[in-house]
Amino acid sequence: MQILLWPIHGGYTDAFVRGEHEYLLPVPSVLPGEDDGVSGWEWERARPVALEALRSEAIDIVVLQRPEEIALVESLTGRVPGRDLPAVYLEHNTPGPGAFTTRHPLADRRDIPIVHVTHFNRLFWDNGTAPTTVVEHGVPDPGPLYSGELARIGVVVNEPVRRWRATGTDLLPAFTPEAPLDVFGIDAGRLRDTFEDPAIVGIESLAPGRLHAELARRRVYLHPFRWTSLGLSLIEAMHLGMPVVALATTEAVRAVAAGTGVVSTDVDDLRRAARAFLEEPEWAAEVGARAREHALAHYGLPAFLERWDEVLLEAIAARPGSGMVYANANSGGNATTTIAAHAR
């Protein structure tokens, strides 16, 4: 297949384009030296395509990620997503402040199924009668890099100051009595002026490979997010073999299985768990090994790509005029399709 996808989420795109298809990544320009949205990544089967060249491409399906892409694709290709061009809508985010009352932008549309990245997201978004499915996250395996040699707490948060309560940035000082925190991510350096606490260190601009290596040197991983889809950083930390402590919010309670870390809505519980991992390195390594085993089984790249193949092929087969419908026999008229591969 030739799949059209805007590379707006680098980490997710990195996993998605590792399948067996050809991936077309639209960019404003592909001139050397310009910021094209794909620089810094090395993808064997993906290629950037200038916007003005999209009309000549033989696109089989488009994976939409923003509502405005529907009109954009039509203007650039001359084909209407969901009518002339098979399409799915990949929803990365949790709903807005209205949480379970927030209507999805594609709610009630029958021509473009919505693909949620977590079961929590599908549950909380008001999708109306739109067909929905879940393709859980998958990440390339960075390898069992965990050493835990540094008795410090690792955190990965992009834009921690701007996103603040959503990412649990305000909770970070609660953990400094246990150990210093190293916070990796975009604009993490702003934490220096925000807290004026030398125990909270912001570290920016690390390439993925370097980030994984540095994170794995920390004894324990903290995931303080209140309101977000399941962060890829949590799954990556588990792949590394790190023991994790996480707020029991959104999809984290499903991702962190018993024996692979500690999840709680009580910050004091998480502090005690972090302290225990810090004080008992052998136990931390044991829990981290189980976390890695769980992550490989449930968030590994092969299963992720296989699930996506099923969704894409189904969407192409169900294009208008095929006589197929998205709803399964047990949907009760709610037009919800689930794929067996994601069941545990």
C-alpha positions as a Python dict, from the first residue, in 0.01 Angstrom:
ca = {
    (1, 'M'): (0, 0, 0),
    (2, 'Q'): (95, 363, -43),
    (3, 'I'): (-9, 537, 277),
    (4, 'L'): (-34, 913, 318),
    (5, 'L'): (51, 1039, 668),
    (6, 'W'): (152, 1379, 804),
    (7, 'P'): (458, 1327, 1032),
    (8, 'I'): (323, 1545, 1313),
    (9, 'H'): (421, 1305, 1594),
    (10, 'G'): (780, 1198, 1540),
    (11, 'G'): (781, 911, 1788),
    (12, 'Y'): (455, 762, 1665),
    (13, 'T'): (553, 808, 1301),
    (14, 'D'): (882, 634, 1374),
    (15, 'A'): (693, 320, 1476),
    (16, 'F'): (421, 343, 1212),
    (17, 'V'): (649, 366, 908),
    (18, 'R'): (844, 52, 998),
    (19, 'G'): (585, -169, 830),
    (20, 'E'): (598, -328, 485),
    (21, 'H'): (429, -48, 292),
    (22, 'E'): (537, 276, 126),
    (23, 'Y'): (475, 580, 342),
    (24, 'L'): (428, 923, 190),
    (25, 'L'): (508, 1208, 429),
    (26, 'P'): (382, 1546, 301),
    (27, 'V'): (614, 1835, 368),
    (28, 'P'): (603, 2204, 274),
    (29, 'S'): (936, 2165, 96),
    (30, 'V'): (1201, 1902, 48),
    (31, 'L'): (1481, 2147, -26),
    (32, 'P'): (1806, 2076, 159),
    (33, 'G'): (1847, 2273, 480),
    (34, 'E'): (1479, 2349, 530),
    (35, 'D'): (1277, 2222, 824),
    (36, 'D'): (1061, 1964, 653),
    (37, 'G'): (913, 1791, 958),
    (38, 'V'): (1101, 1466, 896),
    (39, 'S'): (1463, 1571, 949),
    (40, 'G'): (1663, 1371, 1201),
    (41, 'W'): (1480, 1043, 1142),
    (42, 'E'): (1603, 755, 929),
    (43, 'W'): (1318, 563, 769),
    (44, 'E'): (1376, 299, 504),
    (45, 'R'): (1028, 286, 355),
    (46, 'A'): (911, 645, 411),
    (47, 'R'): (980, 936, 182),
    (48, 'P'): (896, 1306, 203),
    (49, 'V'): (674, 1438, -75),
    (50, 'A'): (631, 1804, -158),
    (51, 'L'): (271, 1921, -121),
    (52, 'E'): (243, 2015, -486),
    (53, 'A'): (347, 1663, -589),
    (54, 'L'): (79, 1475, -394),
    (55, 'R'): (-177, 1491, -677),
    (56, 'S'): (43, 1267, -893),
    (57, 'E'): (94, 1001, -624),
    (58, 'A'): (-98, 670, -630),
    (59, 'I'): (-228, 692, -274),
    (60, 'D'): (-420, 389, -142),
    (61, 'I'): (-529, 532, 194),
    (62, 'V'): (-473, 838, 411),
    (63, 'V'): (-425, 832, 788),
    (64, 'L'): (-572, 1161, 911),
    (65, 'Q'): (-465, 1307, 1246),
    (66, 'R'): (-621, 1655, 1251),
    (67, 'P'): (-972, 1763, 1138),
    (68, 'E'): (-830, 2019, 896),
    (69, 'E'): (-647, 1746, 705),
    (70, 'I'): (-976, 1633, 549),
    (71, 'A'): (-1009, 1952, 345),
    (72, 'L'): (-633, 1972, 297),
    (73, 'V'): (-613, 1626, 141),
    (74, 'E'): (-900, 1709, -94),
    (75, 'S'): (-733, 2031, -209),
    (76, 'L'): (-393, 1867, -258),
    (77, 'T'): (-501, 1540, -419),
    (78, 'G'): (-840, 1621, -572),
    (79, 'R'): (-989, 1324, -382),
    (80, 'V'): (-1236, 1343, -91),
    (81, 'P'): (-1123, 1133, 211),
    (82, 'G'): (-1386, 874, 296),
    (83, 'R'): (-1546, 896, -49),
    (84, 'D'): (-1283, 895, -325),
    (85, 'L'): (-993, 800, -101),
    (86, 'P'): (-1012, 543, 181),
    (87, 'A'): (-929, 709, 513),
    (88, 'V'): (-901, 648, 885),
    (89, 'Y'): (-868, 912, 1156),
    (90, 'L'): (-594, 846, 1411),
    (91, 'E'): (-680, 1011, 1743),
    (92, 'H'): (-374, 1055, 1964),
    (93, 'N'): (-526, 1263, 2240),
    (94, 'T'): (-753, 1237, 2538),
    (95, 'P'): (-1067, 1454, 2510),
    (96, 'G'): (-1063, 1814, 2633),
    (97, 'P'): (-1163, 1957, 2971),
    (98, 'G'): (-1516, 1822, 2926),
    (99, 'A'): (-1365, 1472, 2940),
    (100, 'F'): (-1643, 1221, 2885),
    (101, 'T'): (-1884, 1482, 2740),
    (102, 'T'): (-1648, 1603, 2466),
    (103, 'R'): (-1770, 1526, 2115),
    (104, 'H'): (-1508, 1399, 1875),
    (105, 'P'): (-1464, 1612, 1559),
    (106, 'L'): (-1560, 1309, 1347),
    (107, 'A'): (-1846, 1190, 1571),
    (108, 'D'): (-2134, 1037, 1372),
    (109, 'R'): (-1939, 1020, 1046),
    (110, 'R'): (-1979, 677, 891),
    (111, 'D'): (-1725, 715, 610),
    (112, 'I'): (-1406, 759, 816),
    (113, 'P'): (-1346, 525, 1111),
    (114, 'I'): (-1173, 665, 1419),
    (115, 'V'): (-865, 479, 1543),
    (116, 'H'): (-790, 548, 1908),
    (117, 'V'): (-447, 479, 2056),
    (118, 'T'): (-587, 360, 2392),
    (119, 'H'): (-901, 197, 2522),
    (120, 'F'): (-934, 483, 2770),
    (121, 'N'): (-952, 735, 2487),
    (122, 'R'): (-1220, 544, 2303),
    (123, 'L'): (-1418, 512, 2625),
    (124, 'F'): (-1403, 883, 2712),
    (125, 'W'): (-1444, 1046, 2371),
    (126, 'D'): (-1805, 1087, 2259),
    (127, 'N'): (-1767, 923, 1918),
    (128, 'G'): (-2138, 924, 1842),
    (129, 'T'): (-2217, 657, 1585),
    (130, 'A'): (-1880, 684, 1410),
    (131, 'P'): (-1707, 346, 1366),
    (132, 'T'): (-1419, 314, 1611),
    (133, 'T'): (-1136, 76, 1688),
    (134, 'V'): (-826, 70, 1907),
    (135, 'V'): (-469, 12, 1796),
    (136, 'E'): (-258, 16, 2108),
    (137, 'H'): (85, 174, 2102),
    (138, 'G'): (391, -7, 1984),
    (139, 'V'): (750, 117, 1994),
    (140, 'P'): (1077, -2, 1843),
    (141, 'D'): (1268, -195, 2107),
    (142, 'P'): (1562, 16, 2234),
    (143, 'G'): (1703, -292, 2406),
    (144, 'P'): (1753, -390, 2773),
    (145, 'L'): (1976, -92, 2853),
    (146, 'Y'): (1882, -53, 3219),
    (147, 'S'): (2170, -30, 3464),
    (148, 'G'): (2009, 186, 3735),
    (149, 'E'): (2358, 291, 3835),
    (150, 'L'): (2245, 641, 3933),
    (151, 'A'): (2025, 667, 4242),
    (152, 'R'): (1813, 929, 4069),
    (153, 'I'): (1460, 946, 3933),
    (154, 'G'): (1414, 975, 3556),
    (155, 'V'): (1120, 1161, 3401),
    (156, 'V'): (1038, 1237, 3037),
    (157, 'V'): (805, 1532, 2973),
    (158, 'N'): (793, 1759, 2671),
    (159, 'E'): (708, 2122, 2751),
    (160, 'P'): (665, 2055, 3124),
    (161, 'V'): (610, 2420, 3219),
    (162, 'R'): (351, 2499, 2955),
    (163, 'R'): (156, 2178, 3008),
    (164, 'W'): (195, 2193, 3387),
    (165, 'R'): (-94, 2013, 3562),
    (166, 'A'): (-175, 1790, 3264),
    (167, 'T'): (176, 1644, 3279),
    (168, 'G'): (195, 1652, 3658),
    (169, 'T'): (487, 1895, 3653),
    (170, 'D'): (357, 2056, 3973),
    (171, 'L'): (405, 1719, 4151),
    (172, 'L'): (778, 1692, 4085),
    (173, 'P'): (894, 1870, 4404),
    (174, 'A'): (712, 1607, 4611),
    (175, 'F'): (969, 1350, 4498),
    (176, 'T'): (1291, 1543, 4562),
    (177, 'P'): (1311, 1429, 4928),
    (178, 'E'): (1360, 1079, 4789),
    (179, 'A'): (1617, 1159, 4519),
    (180, 'P'): (1712, 1418, 4257),
    (181, 'L'): (1497, 1419, 3943),
    (182, 'D'): (1636, 1432, 3591),
    (183, 'V'): (1362, 1558, 3359),
    (184, 'F'): (1425, 1492, 2989),
    (185, 'G'): (1228, 1663, 2715),
    (186, 'I'): (1160, 1966, 2501),
    (187, 'D'): (1185, 2289, 2704),
    (188, 'A'): (1278, 2095, 3018),
    (189, 'G'): (1544, 2357, 3082),
    (190, 'R'): (1271, 2600, 3184),
    (191, 'L'): (1225, 2400, 3505),
    (192, 'R'): (1541, 2563, 3640),
    (193, 'D'): (1370, 2900, 3669),
    (194, 'T'): (1032, 2755, 3759),
    (195, 'F'): (1133, 2567, 4073),
    (196, 'E'): (1476, 2709, 4156),
    (197, 'D'): (1546, 2368, 4307),
    (198, 'P'): (1884, 2211, 4221),
    (199, 'A'): (1733, 1866, 4277),
    (200, 'I'): (1514, 1908, 3965),
    (201, 'V'): (1738, 1905, 3658),
    (202, 'G'): (1604, 1971, 3309),
    (203, 'I'): (1785, 1801, 3022),
    (204, 'E'): (1700, 1898, 2662),
    (205, 'S'): (1789, 1814, 2305),
    (206, 'L'): (1893, 1449, 2329),
    (207, 'A'): (1852, 1228, 2025),
    (208, 'P'): (1632, 921, 2090),
    (209, 'G'): (1925, 679, 2120),
    (210, 'R'): (2112, 904, 2363),
    (211, 'L'): (1794, 967, 2561),
    (212, 'H'): (1732, 595, 2605),
    (213, 'A'): (2089, 534, 2717),
    (214, 'E'): (2082, 818, 2971),
    (215, 'L'): (1736, 738, 3103),
    (216, 'A'): (1835, 376, 3161),
    (217, 'R'): (2110, 487, 3399),
    (218, 'R'): (1849, 625, 3641),
    (219, 'R'): (1726, 387, 3909),
    (220, 'V'): (1352, 440, 3860),
    (221, 'Y'): (1117, 601, 3608),
    (222, 'L'): (844, 841, 3724),
    (223, 'H'): (534, 898, 3509),
    (224, 'P'): (346, 1188, 3673),
    (225, 'F'): (93, 1257, 3395),
    (226, 'R'): (-260, 1341, 3506),
    (227, 'W'): (-429, 1371, 3168),
    (228, 'T'): (-277, 1239, 2851),
    (229, 'S'): (-291, 941, 2623),
    (230, 'L'): (-52, 668, 2726),
    (231, 'G'): (285, 840, 2693),
    (232, 'L'): (532, 660, 2470),
    (233, 'S'): (802, 745, 2724),
    (234, 'L'): (639, 513, 2979),
    (235, 'I'): (637, 224, 2733),
    (236, 'E'): (995, 300, 2629),
    (237, 'A'): (1110, 306, 2992),
    (238, 'M'): (952, -36, 3043),
    (239, 'H'): (1123, -162, 2726),
    (240, 'L'): (1453, -42, 2870),
    (241, 'G'): (1393, -259, 3176),
    (242, 'M'): (1318, 22, 3421),
    (243, 'P'): (1088, -15, 3722),
    (244, 'V'): (816, 249, 3697),
    (245, 'V'): (596, 449, 3931),
    (246, 'A'): (299, 619, 3768),
    (247, 'L'): (-17, 806, 3849),
    (248, 'A'): (-311, 568, 3813),
    (249, 'T'): (-476, 784, 3549),
    (250, 'T'): (-592, 737, 3191),
    (251, 'E'): (-435, 423, 3036),
    (252, 'A'): (-147, 382, 3283),
    (253, 'V'): (-348, 141, 3498),
    (254, 'R'): (-369, -94, 3199),
    (255, 'A'): (-12, -50, 3081),
    (256, 'V'): (163, -108, 3415),
    (257, 'A'): (71, -465, 3503),
    (258, 'A'): (105, -614, 3851),
    (259, 'G'): (469, -676, 3934),
    (260, 'T'): (607, -434, 3672),
    (261, 'G'): (582, -116, 3878),
    (262, 'V'): (353, 79, 4107),
    (263, 'V'): (48, 283, 4005),
    (264, 'S'): (-159, 491, 4245),
    (265, 'T'): (-355, 814, 4271),
    (266, 'D'): (-188, 870, 4609),
    (267, 'V'): (136, 1060, 4554),
    (268, 'D'): (264, 936, 4891),
    (269, 'D'): (227, 578, 4766),
    (270, 'L'): (441, 666, 4466),
    (271, 'R'): (699, 838, 4684),
    (272, 'R'): (730, 529, 4901),
    (273, 'A'): (759, 307, 4595),
    (274, 'A'): (1028, 528, 4443),
    (275, 'R'): (1218, 522, 4773),
    (276, 'A'): (1200, 143, 4787),
    (277, 'F'): (1336, 108, 4432),
    (278, 'L'): (1612, 356, 4508),
    (279, 'E'): (1716, 172, 4824),
    (280, 'E'): (1693, -180, 4678),
    (281, 'P'): (1867, -186, 4340),
    (282, 'E'): (1841, -563, 4299),
    (283, 'W'): (1465, -552, 4350),
    (284, 'A'): (1442, -255, 4113),
    (285, 'A'): (1623, -456, 3843),
    (286, 'E'): (1395, -754, 3900),
    (287, 'V'): (1080, -543, 3864),
    (288, 'G'): (1229, -368, 3563),
    (289, 'A'): (1297, -701, 3393),
    (290, 'R'): (930, -794, 3436),
    (291, 'A'): (832, -451, 3302),
    (292, 'R'): (1040, -514, 2990),
    (293, 'E'): (886, -858, 2939),
    (294, 'H'): (537, -711, 2969),
    (295, 'A'): (613, -421, 2734),
    (296, 'L'): (757, -650, 2467),
    (297, 'A'): (450, -873, 2484),
    (298, 'H'): (187, -599, 2478),
    (299, 'Y'): (352, -295, 2321),
    (300, 'G'): (601, -451, 2086),
    (301, 'L'): (644, -326, 1731),
    (302, 'P'): (546, -647, 1541),
    (303, 'A'): (199, -668, 1701),
    (304, 'F'): (147, -293, 1653),
    (305, 'L'): (221, -313, 1281),
    (306, 'E'): (8, -624, 1240),
    (307, 'R'): (-290, -452, 1406),
    (308, 'W'): (-246, -150, 1181),
    (309, 'D'): (-240, -371, 871),
    (310, 'E'): (-576, -518, 972),
    (311, 'V'): (-729, -174, 1024),
    (312, 'L'): (-594, -31, 698),
    (313, 'L'): (-700, -329, 489),
    (314, 'E'): (-1047, -322, 642),
    (315, 'A'): (-1084, 50, 568),
    (316, 'I'): (-980, -3, 206),
    (317, 'A'): (-1216, -297, 165),
    (318, 'A'): (-1501, -96, 317),
    (319, 'R'): (-1465, 201, 83),
    (320, 'P'): (-1791, 341, -51),
    (321, 'G'): (-1956, 116, -302),
    (322, 'S'): (-1808, -206, -168),
    (323, 'G'): (-2125, -304, 17),
    (324, 'M'): (-1932, -359, 341),
    (325, 'V'): (-2005, -191, 672),
    (326, 'Y'): (-1778, -120, 965),
    (327, 'A'): (-2004, -236, 1247),
    (328, 'N'): (-1956, -589, 1369),
    (329, 'A'): (-2236, -827, 1454),
    (330, 'N'): (-2215, -749, 1823),
    (331, 'S'): (-2200, -371, 1797),
    (332, 'G'): (-2566, -324, 1880),
    (333, 'G'): (-2591, -51, 1618),
    (334, 'N'): (-2305, 146, 1773),
    (335, 'A'): (-2079, 86, 1474),
    (336, 'T'): (-1782, -20, 1681),
    (337, 'T'): (-1520, -251, 1531),
    (338, 'T'): (-1256, -413, 1748),
    (339, 'I'): (-970, -632, 1632),
    (340, 'A'): (-891, -955, 1804),
    (341, 'A'): (-517, -898, 1797),
    (342, 'H'): (-526, -632, 2069),
    (343, 'A'): (-712, -848, 2320),
    (344, 'R'): (-504, -974, 2607),
}
